[in-house]
Amino acid sequence: MPSQPRERLWFVLPGVLIIVLVLLIPILAALGLSFFSYPLQRPDLGIHFIGLDNFKRLLADTTFMNSLWRSVQFTVGAVASEMIVGTILALLLKSHVWGKSFFKVAFMVPMMMVPVVVGVAWRLFLLPDFTPLGPIFQFLHIPFDTSKLLTDPGWAMFSVILADVWQWSPFVMIMMLANLQGIPDDVYEAAQMDGASRWKTFWTMTLPLVAPALLSVAVLRAMDAVRTFDLVYILTSGGPGTATEMVSVYNYKIAFSRYDMGYASAVSTAVMIVLAVVIFGALYMLSRGGKKR
């Protein structure tokens, strides 16, 4: 191991350069472009500095506000469901169940799929002509029109959340399973000797021990869910109407349908700032929780 600081710097420098080239430069470019008017379809108009006009326009844009609210709805619904489903799967796989190794691999398959493929698969699955849900509902005498799953505004959001939960619950499962396996068996043996039920053991012992990990996983998933684009675009394209038009889809339409690159950059910058505030807030909560322990 090199002992001199300058020699150590050479090991860090490649990673720093990659971060600067791949992450920092695009962020600074988008931030700078948000202060300009840049109509891509009208190159004759050129690029003009307009200051904060794009951000003033953003604050008055009700479509943007509505899309941001839909992104919040999707993120809360998807992440909360994934935390519950993933934790339940982790608890089941931690216990002595038959075929545990097989189920660990099988549950991870959706997570390894490309979101576009997941979107196409779920679109085919939910289409009235292909979905097996219709015959199942008929057999169970449940009066539900499966065509609503992609055409009804309320059910369309539910369908998008369901597809995301199916793909990313395994990620929560893996993280929770790793944390559950790190809890000593002595803790559970002591709880059994005290006569605690499984529910009480989970609520008073297991959950507090894995709570920091739960919050960390929730933050990671929330960061990814807010930026979800391909799954939503393949499934519903933001429809029906604007029922599933989240901020990522709305920004795509501004940039590549209206070709208003300056305003699209302002939308990206605003979302980035909101995400940064939420992330730093969550990290602060995590650090405070660690100090208390």
mmCIF file of C-alpha atoms in Angstrom:
data_model
loop_
_atom_site.group_PDB
_atom_site.id
_atom_site.type_symbol
_atom_site.label_atom_id
_atom_site.label_comp_id
_atom_site.label_asym_id
_atom_site.label_seq_id
_atom_site.Cartn_x
_atom_site.Cartn_y
_atom_site.Cartn_z
ATOM 1 C CA MET A 1 0.000 0.000 0.000
ATOM 2 C CA PRO A 2 1.404 3.419 -0.947
ATOM 3 C CA SER A 3 1.999 5.704 1.958
ATOM 4 C CA GLN A 4 2.405 9.049 0.239
ATOM 5 C CA PRO A 5 -0.765 11.168 -0.285
ATOM 6 C CA ARG A 6 0.232 11.980 -3.872
ATOM 7 C CA GLU A 7 0.566 8.304 -4.730
ATOM 8 C CA ARG A 8 -2.835 7.588 -3.219
ATOM 9 C CA LEU A 9 -4.346 10.363 -5.303
ATOM 10 C CA TRP A 10 -3.606 8.435 -8.499
ATOM 11 C CA PHE A 11 -5.901 5.652 -7.330
ATOM 12 C CA VAL A 12 -8.750 8.091 -6.669
ATOM 13 C CA LEU A 13 -8.277 10.254 -9.767
ATOM 14 C CA PRO A 14 -9.888 7.879 -12.357
ATOM 15 C CA GLY A 15 -13.067 7.628 -10.296
ATOM 16 C CA VAL A 16 -13.194 11.391 -9.801
ATOM 17 C CA LEU A 17 -12.757 11.989 -13.539
ATOM 18 C CA ILE A 18 -15.546 9.552 -14.383
ATOM 19 C CA ILE A 19 -17.892 11.253 -11.922
ATOM 20 C CA VAL A 20 -17.054 14.680 -13.332
ATOM 21 C CA LEU A 21 -17.498 13.591 -16.966
ATOM 22 C CA VAL A 22 -20.615 11.458 -16.528
ATOM 23 C CA LEU A 23 -22.425 13.272 -13.723
ATOM 24 C CA LEU A 24 -21.199 16.758 -12.957
ATOM 25 C CA ILE A 25 -20.819 18.141 -16.490
ATOM 26 C CA PRO A 26 -24.357 17.149 -17.654
ATOM 27 C CA ILE A 27 -25.844 18.600 -14.443
ATOM 28 C CA LEU A 28 -24.002 21.901 -14.933
ATOM 29 C CA ALA A 29 -24.992 21.950 -18.622
ATOM 30 C CA ALA A 30 -28.678 21.444 -17.771
ATOM 31 C CA LEU A 31 -28.465 24.075 -15.040
ATOM 32 C CA GLY A 32 -26.882 26.576 -17.402
ATOM 33 C CA LEU A 33 -29.343 25.867 -20.217
ATOM 34 C CA SER A 34 -32.291 26.498 -17.879
ATOM 35 C CA PHE A 35 -31.448 30.234 -18.005
ATOM 36 C CA PHE A 36 -31.728 30.343 -21.806
ATOM 37 C CA SER A 37 -34.425 30.218 -24.447
ATOM 38 C CA TYR A 38 -33.511 27.379 -26.800
ATOM 39 C CA PRO A 39 -36.261 26.397 -29.291
ATOM 40 C CA LEU A 40 -34.651 23.402 -30.984
ATOM 41 C CA GLN A 41 -37.062 23.471 -33.952
ATOM 42 C CA ARG A 42 -36.268 27.113 -34.660
ATOM 43 C CA PRO A 43 -32.476 27.344 -34.966
ATOM 44 C CA ASP A 44 -32.943 30.686 -36.730
ATOM 45 C CA LEU A 45 -34.067 32.191 -33.418
ATOM 46 C CA GLY A 46 -30.833 31.151 -31.737
ATOM 47 C CA ILE A 47 -30.133 30.787 -28.028
ATOM 48 C CA HIS A 48 -30.948 33.793 -25.862
ATOM 49 C CA PHE A 49 -30.310 34.434 -22.189
ATOM 50 C CA ILE A 50 -33.633 35.033 -20.399
ATOM 51 C CA GLY A 51 -32.564 34.780 -16.755
ATOM 52 C CA LEU A 52 -35.186 33.318 -14.432
ATOM 53 C CA ASP A 53 -38.054 33.486 -16.934
ATOM 54 C CA ASN A 54 -38.155 29.686 -17.332
ATOM 55 C CA PHE A 55 -38.477 29.231 -13.574
ATOM 56 C CA LYS A 56 -41.194 31.922 -13.349
ATOM 57 C CA ARG A 57 -43.039 30.086 -16.093
ATOM 58 C CA LEU A 58 -42.526 26.864 -14.172
ATOM 59 C CA LEU A 59 -44.171 28.214 -11.015
ATOM 60 C CA ALA A 60 -47.241 29.192 -13.043
ATOM 61 C CA ASP A 61 -47.375 25.910 -14.959
ATOM 62 C CA THR A 62 -50.285 23.932 -13.490
ATOM 63 C CA THR A 63 -49.501 20.979 -15.771
ATOM 64 C CA PHE A 64 -46.052 20.711 -14.229
ATOM 65 C CA MET A 65 -47.478 20.940 -10.706
ATOM 66 C CA ASN A 66 -50.026 18.224 -11.490
ATOM 67 C CA SER A 67 -47.361 15.971 -13.016
ATOM 68 C CA LEU A 68 -45.163 16.514 -9.953
ATOM 69 C CA TRP A 69 -48.070 15.547 -7.701
ATOM 70 C CA ARG A 70 -48.666 12.394 -9.762
ATOM 71 C CA SER A 71 -44.975 11.542 -9.383
ATOM 72 C CA VAL A 72 -45.349 11.903 -5.612
ATOM 73 C CA GLN A 73 -48.434 9.648 -5.664
ATOM 74 C CA PHE A 74 -46.638 7.031 -7.722
ATOM 75 C CA THR A 75 -43.496 7.185 -5.576
ATOM 76 C CA VAL A 76 -45.354 6.909 -2.264
ATOM 77 C CA GLY A 77 -47.643 4.132 -3.496
ATOM 78 C CA ALA A 78 -44.902 2.109 -5.177
ATOM 79 C CA VAL A 79 -42.214 2.489 -2.500
ATOM 80 C CA ALA A 80 -44.592 1.823 0.404
ATOM 81 C CA SER A 81 -45.927 -1.308 -1.316
ATOM 82 C CA GLU A 82 -42.424 -2.501 -2.173
ATOM 83 C CA MET A 83 -41.261 -2.055 1.397
ATOM 84 C CA ILE A 84 -44.164 -4.145 2.687
ATOM 85 C CA VAL A 85 -43.954 -6.873 0.027
ATOM 86 C CA GLY A 86 -40.150 -7.035 0.126
ATOM 87 C CA THR A 87 -40.045 -7.249 3.922
ATOM 88 C CA ILE A 88 -42.673 -10.006 3.977
ATOM 89 C CA LEU A 89 -40.735 -11.994 1.371
ATOM 90 C CA ALA A 90 -37.515 -11.511 3.343
ATOM 91 C CA LEU A 91 -39.170 -12.754 6.535
ATOM 92 C CA LEU A 92 -40.519 -15.807 4.713
ATOM 93 C CA LEU A 93 -37.148 -16.624 3.148
ATOM 94 C CA LYS A 94 -35.381 -16.210 6.479
ATOM 95 C CA SER A 95 -37.621 -18.864 8.006
ATOM 96 C CA HIS A 96 -37.279 -22.566 7.238
ATOM 97 C CA VAL A 97 -39.323 -22.971 4.057
ATOM 98 C CA TRP A 98 -39.059 -25.588 1.348
ATOM 99 C CA GLY A 99 -37.153 -24.530 -1.780
ATOM 100 C CA LYS A 100 -35.718 -21.407 -0.188
ATOM 101 C CA SER A 101 -32.730 -21.265 -2.558
ATOM 102 C CA PHE A 102 -34.981 -21.621 -5.618
ATOM 103 C CA PHE A 103 -37.342 -18.864 -4.489
ATOM 104 C CA LYS A 104 -34.429 -16.509 -3.768
ATOM 105 C CA VAL A 105 -33.322 -16.801 -7.392
ATOM 106 C CA ALA A 106 -36.861 -16.772 -8.829
ATOM 107 C CA PHE A 107 -37.869 -13.631 -6.953
ATOM 108 C CA MET A 108 -34.819 -11.778 -8.293
ATOM 109 C CA VAL A 109 -35.659 -12.379 -11.966
ATOM 110 C CA PRO A 110 -37.969 -9.302 -12.343
ATOM 111 C CA MET A 111 -35.286 -7.027 -10.899
ATOM 112 C CA MET A 112 -32.792 -8.193 -13.552
ATOM 113 C CA MET A 113 -35.158 -7.365 -16.428
ATOM 114 C CA VAL A 114 -34.911 -4.144 -18.424
ATOM 115 C CA PRO A 115 -37.777 -1.739 -17.503
ATOM 116 C CA VAL A 116 -38.815 -1.524 -21.167
ATOM 117 C CA VAL A 117 -39.251 -5.304 -21.259
ATOM 118 C CA VAL A 118 -41.227 -5.158 -18.016
ATOM 119 C CA GLY A 119 -43.454 -2.460 -19.520
ATOM 120 C CA VAL A 120 -44.130 -4.476 -22.678
ATOM 121 C CA ALA A 121 -44.815 -7.648 -20.676
ATOM 122 C CA TRP A 122 -47.236 -5.911 -18.318
ATOM 123 C CA ARG A 123 -48.957 -4.094 -21.183
ATOM 124 C CA LEU A 124 -49.608 -7.429 -22.882
ATOM 125 C CA PHE A 125 -50.677 -8.935 -19.552
ATOM 126 C CA LEU A 126 -53.179 -6.137 -18.877
ATOM 127 C CA LEU A 127 -54.653 -5.850 -22.368
ATOM 128 C CA PRO A 128 -58.254 -7.193 -22.387
ATOM 129 C CA ASP A 129 -57.546 -9.587 -25.278
ATOM 130 C CA PHE A 130 -54.530 -11.167 -23.572
ATOM 131 C CA THR A 131 -54.995 -10.870 -19.822
ATOM 132 C CA PRO A 132 -55.911 -14.039 -17.888
ATOM 133 C CA LEU A 133 -57.535 -11.850 -15.230
ATOM 134 C CA GLY A 134 -60.864 -11.743 -17.097
ATOM 135 C CA PRO A 135 -61.531 -15.523 -16.911
ATOM 136 C CA ILE A 136 -60.257 -15.575 -13.321
ATOM 137 C CA PHE A 137 -62.654 -12.792 -12.272
ATOM 138 C CA GLN A 138 -65.497 -14.546 -14.086
ATOM 139 C CA PHE A 139 -64.732 -17.815 -12.316
ATOM 140 C CA LEU A 140 -64.704 -16.018 -8.963
ATOM 141 C CA HIS A 141 -67.896 -14.105 -9.909
ATOM 142 C CA ILE A 142 -66.153 -10.736 -9.488
ATOM 143 C CA PRO A 143 -67.868 -8.113 -11.683
ATOM 144 C CA PHE A 144 -64.832 -6.213 -12.919
ATOM 145 C CA ASP A 145 -64.098 -4.940 -16.425
ATOM 146 C CA THR A 146 -60.403 -5.653 -17.062
ATOM 147 C CA SER A 147 -60.311 -3.086 -19.865
ATOM 148 C CA LYS A 148 -60.322 -0.403 -17.136
ATOM 149 C CA LEU A 149 -56.823 -1.407 -16.010
ATOM 150 C CA LEU A 150 -55.218 0.733 -18.714
ATOM 151 C CA THR A 151 -58.092 2.979 -19.810
ATOM 152 C CA ASP A 152 -59.583 4.183 -16.524
ATOM 153 C CA PRO A 153 -57.628 7.082 -14.910
ATOM 154 C CA GLY A 154 -57.729 5.595 -11.403
ATOM 155 C CA TRP A 155 -56.907 2.035 -12.410
ATOM 156 C CA ALA A 156 -54.151 3.112 -14.827
ATOM 157 C CA MET A 157 -52.085 4.561 -11.976
ATOM 158 C CA PHE A 158 -52.720 1.388 -9.980
ATOM 159 C CA SER A 159 -51.489 -0.728 -12.907
ATOM 160 C CA VAL A 160 -48.279 1.281 -13.242
ATOM 161 C CA ILE A 161 -47.622 0.994 -9.499
ATOM 162 C CA LEU A 162 -48.327 -2.745 -9.622
ATOM 163 C CA ALA A 163 -45.786 -3.272 -12.420
ATOM 164 C CA ASP A 164 -43.148 -1.289 -10.522
ATOM 165 C CA VAL A 165 -43.846 -3.228 -7.310
ATOM 166 C CA TRP A 166 -43.486 -6.506 -9.204
ATOM 167 C CA GLN A 167 -40.084 -5.472 -10.566
ATOM 168 C CA TRP A 168 -38.498 -3.811 -7.531
ATOM 169 C CA SER A 169 -39.867 -5.644 -4.485
ATOM 170 C CA PRO A 170 -37.024 -8.192 -4.907
ATOM 171 C CA PHE A 171 -34.509 -5.382 -4.341
ATOM 172 C CA VAL A 172 -36.110 -4.597 -0.985
ATOM 173 C CA MET A 173 -36.246 -8.323 -0.250
ATOM 174 C CA ILE A 174 -32.494 -8.748 -0.810
ATOM 175 C CA MET A 175 -31.571 -5.778 1.354
ATOM 176 C CA MET A 176 -33.935 -6.787 4.157
ATOM 177 C CA LEU A 177 -32.861 -10.417 4.046
ATOM 178 C CA ALA A 178 -29.233 -9.375 4.469
ATOM 179 C CA ASN A 179 -30.149 -7.267 7.514
ATOM 180 C CA LEU A 180 -32.394 -9.946 9.022
ATOM 181 C CA GLN A 181 -29.642 -12.539 8.738
ATOM 182 C CA GLY A 182 -27.354 -10.173 10.636
ATOM 183 C CA ILE A 183 -29.586 -10.268 13.716
ATOM 184 C CA PRO A 184 -28.196 -12.807 16.222
ATOM 185 C CA ASP A 185 -30.350 -15.869 16.942
ATOM 186 C CA ASP A 186 -29.909 -15.176 20.660
ATOM 187 C CA VAL A 187 -32.302 -12.250 20.322
ATOM 188 C CA TYR A 188 -35.115 -14.482 19.092
ATOM 189 C CA GLU A 189 -34.316 -17.228 21.591
ATOM 190 C CA ALA A 190 -34.576 -14.724 24.442
ATOM 191 C CA ALA A 191 -37.920 -13.511 23.066
ATOM 192 C CA GLN A 192 -39.243 -17.089 22.915
ATOM 193 C CA MET A 193 -38.161 -17.737 26.492
ATOM 194 C CA ASP A 194 -40.075 -14.610 27.558
ATOM 195 C CA GLY A 195 -43.180 -15.963 25.815
ATOM 196 C CA ALA A 196 -43.365 -13.251 23.150
ATOM 197 C CA SER A 197 -45.512 -14.040 20.110
ATOM 198 C CA ARG A 198 -44.113 -13.829 16.589
ATOM 199 C CA TRP A 199 -45.963 -10.585 15.934
ATOM 200 C CA LYS A 200 -44.744 -9.007 19.172
ATOM 201 C CA THR A 201 -41.190 -10.181 18.459
ATOM 202 C CA PHE A 202 -41.307 -8.620 15.017
ATOM 203 C CA TRP A 203 -42.888 -5.361 16.204
ATOM 204 C CA THR A 204 -40.739 -4.778 19.291
ATOM 205 C CA MET A 205 -37.419 -6.357 18.291
ATOM 206 C CA THR A 206 -37.004 -7.105 14.593
ATOM 207 C CA LEU A 207 -38.522 -3.911 13.212
ATOM 208 C CA PRO A 208 -36.496 -1.493 15.397
ATOM 209 C CA LEU A 209 -33.285 -3.344 14.490
ATOM 210 C CA VAL A 210 -33.894 -3.135 10.731
ATOM 211 C CA ALA A 211 -35.540 0.327 10.753
ATOM 212 C CA PRO A 212 -32.369 2.199 9.624
ATOM 213 C CA ALA A 213 -31.929 -0.236 6.753
ATOM 214 C CA LEU A 214 -35.616 0.148 5.831
ATOM 215 C CA LEU A 215 -35.238 3.915 5.667
ATOM 216 C CA SER A 216 -32.073 3.643 3.575
ATOM 217 C CA VAL A 217 -33.744 1.288 1.097
ATOM 218 C CA ALA A 218 -36.836 3.519 0.967
ATOM 219 C CA VAL A 219 -34.657 6.527 0.104
ATOM 220 C CA LEU A 220 -32.865 4.604 -2.664
ATOM 221 C CA ARG A 221 -36.132 3.376 -4.131
ATOM 222 C CA ALA A 222 -37.780 6.791 -3.867
ATOM 223 C CA MET A 223 -34.858 8.376 -5.753
ATOM 224 C CA ASP A 224 -35.334 5.843 -8.544
ATOM 225 C CA ALA A 225 -39.154 5.905 -8.548
ATOM 226 C CA VAL A 226 -39.370 9.679 -9.044
ATOM 227 C CA ARG A 227 -37.270 9.317 -12.198
ATOM 228 C CA THR A 228 -39.318 6.413 -13.601
ATOM 229 C CA PHE A 229 -39.958 7.002 -17.286
ATOM 230 C CA ASP A 230 -39.613 3.954 -19.515
ATOM 231 C CA LEU A 231 -42.063 1.747 -17.602
ATOM 232 C CA VAL A 232 -44.736 4.468 -17.553
ATOM 233 C CA TYR A 233 -44.176 5.479 -21.160
ATOM 234 C CA ILE A 234 -44.448 1.903 -22.455
ATOM 235 C CA LEU A 235 -47.490 1.062 -20.325
ATOM 236 C CA THR A 236 -49.648 4.174 -20.685
ATOM 237 C CA SER A 237 -47.608 6.969 -22.361
ATOM 238 C CA GLY A 238 -48.906 9.177 -19.565
ATOM 239 C CA GLY A 239 -52.555 8.373 -20.293
ATOM 240 C CA PRO A 240 -55.406 7.968 -20.279
ATOM 241 C CA GLY A 241 -55.456 11.717 -20.705
ATOM 242 C CA THR A 242 -52.856 12.854 -18.191
ATOM 243 C CA ALA A 243 -53.730 10.329 -15.448
ATOM 244 C CA THR A 244 -50.222 8.853 -15.355
ATOM 245 C CA GLU A 245 -48.286 11.765 -16.855
ATOM 246 C CA MET A 246 -45.558 12.037 -14.244
ATOM 247 C CA VAL A 247 -42.919 14.728 -14.256
ATOM 248 C CA SER A 248 -40.469 12.549 -16.206
ATOM 249 C CA VAL A 249 -43.022 11.968 -18.981
ATOM 250 C CA TYR A 250 -44.032 15.639 -18.996
ATOM 251 C CA ASN A 251 -40.400 16.708 -19.264
ATOM 252 C CA TYR A 252 -39.866 14.266 -22.133
ATOM 253 C CA LYS A 253 -42.804 15.811 -24.005
ATOM 254 C CA ILE A 254 -41.446 19.317 -23.463
ATOM 255 C CA ALA A 255 -37.986 18.360 -24.708
ATOM 256 C CA PHE A 256 -38.800 15.995 -27.579
ATOM 257 C CA SER A 257 -42.324 16.947 -28.652
ATOM 258 C CA ARG A 258 -42.215 20.728 -28.199
ATOM 259 C CA TYR A 259 -38.398 20.896 -28.494
ATOM 260 C CA ASP A 260 -38.283 23.604 -25.818
ATOM 261 C CA MET A 261 -34.901 22.638 -24.433
ATOM 262 C CA GLY A 262 -34.474 25.629 -22.134
ATOM 263 C CA TYR A 263 -37.757 25.036 -20.356
ATOM 264 C CA ALA A 264 -37.101 21.276 -20.198
ATOM 265 C CA SER A 265 -33.777 22.015 -18.497
ATOM 266 C CA ALA A 266 -35.591 24.236 -15.989
ATOM 267 C CA VAL A 267 -37.983 21.379 -15.192
ATOM 268 C CA SER A 268 -35.044 18.989 -14.706
ATOM 269 C CA THR A 269 -33.263 21.498 -12.474
ATOM 270 C CA ALA A 270 -36.359 22.046 -10.325
ATOM 271 C CA VAL A 271 -36.889 18.309 -9.864
ATOM 272 C CA MET A 272 -33.207 17.852 -9.039
ATOM 273 C CA ILE A 273 -33.429 20.542 -6.340
ATOM 274 C CA VAL A 274 -36.556 18.976 -4.814
ATOM 275 C CA LEU A 275 -34.895 15.546 -4.811
ATOM 276 C CA ALA A 276 -31.727 16.954 -3.235
ATOM 277 C CA VAL A 277 -33.726 18.534 -0.398
ATOM 278 C CA VAL A 278 -35.624 15.291 0.262
ATOM 279 C CA ILE A 279 -32.479 13.135 0.090
ATOM 280 C CA PHE A 280 -30.447 15.356 2.398
ATOM 281 C CA GLY A 281 -33.386 15.445 4.799
ATOM 282 C CA ALA A 282 -33.546 11.652 4.827
ATOM 283 C CA LEU A 283 -29.776 11.390 5.313
ATOM 284 C CA TYR A 284 -30.006 13.831 8.208
ATOM 285 C CA MET A 285 -32.692 11.660 9.808
ATOM 286 C CA LEU A 286 -30.491 8.587 9.326
ATOM 287 C CA SER A 287 -27.504 10.310 10.929
ATOM 288 C CA ARG A 288 -29.614 11.498 13.864
ATOM 289 C CA GLY A 289 -30.946 7.973 14.337
ATOM 290 C CA GLY A 290 -27.408 6.578 14.324
ATOM 291 C CA LYS A 291 -26.276 9.093 16.980
ATOM 292 C CA LYS A 292 -29.203 8.221 19.237
ATOM 293 C CA ARG A 293 -28.236 4.550 19.141
#
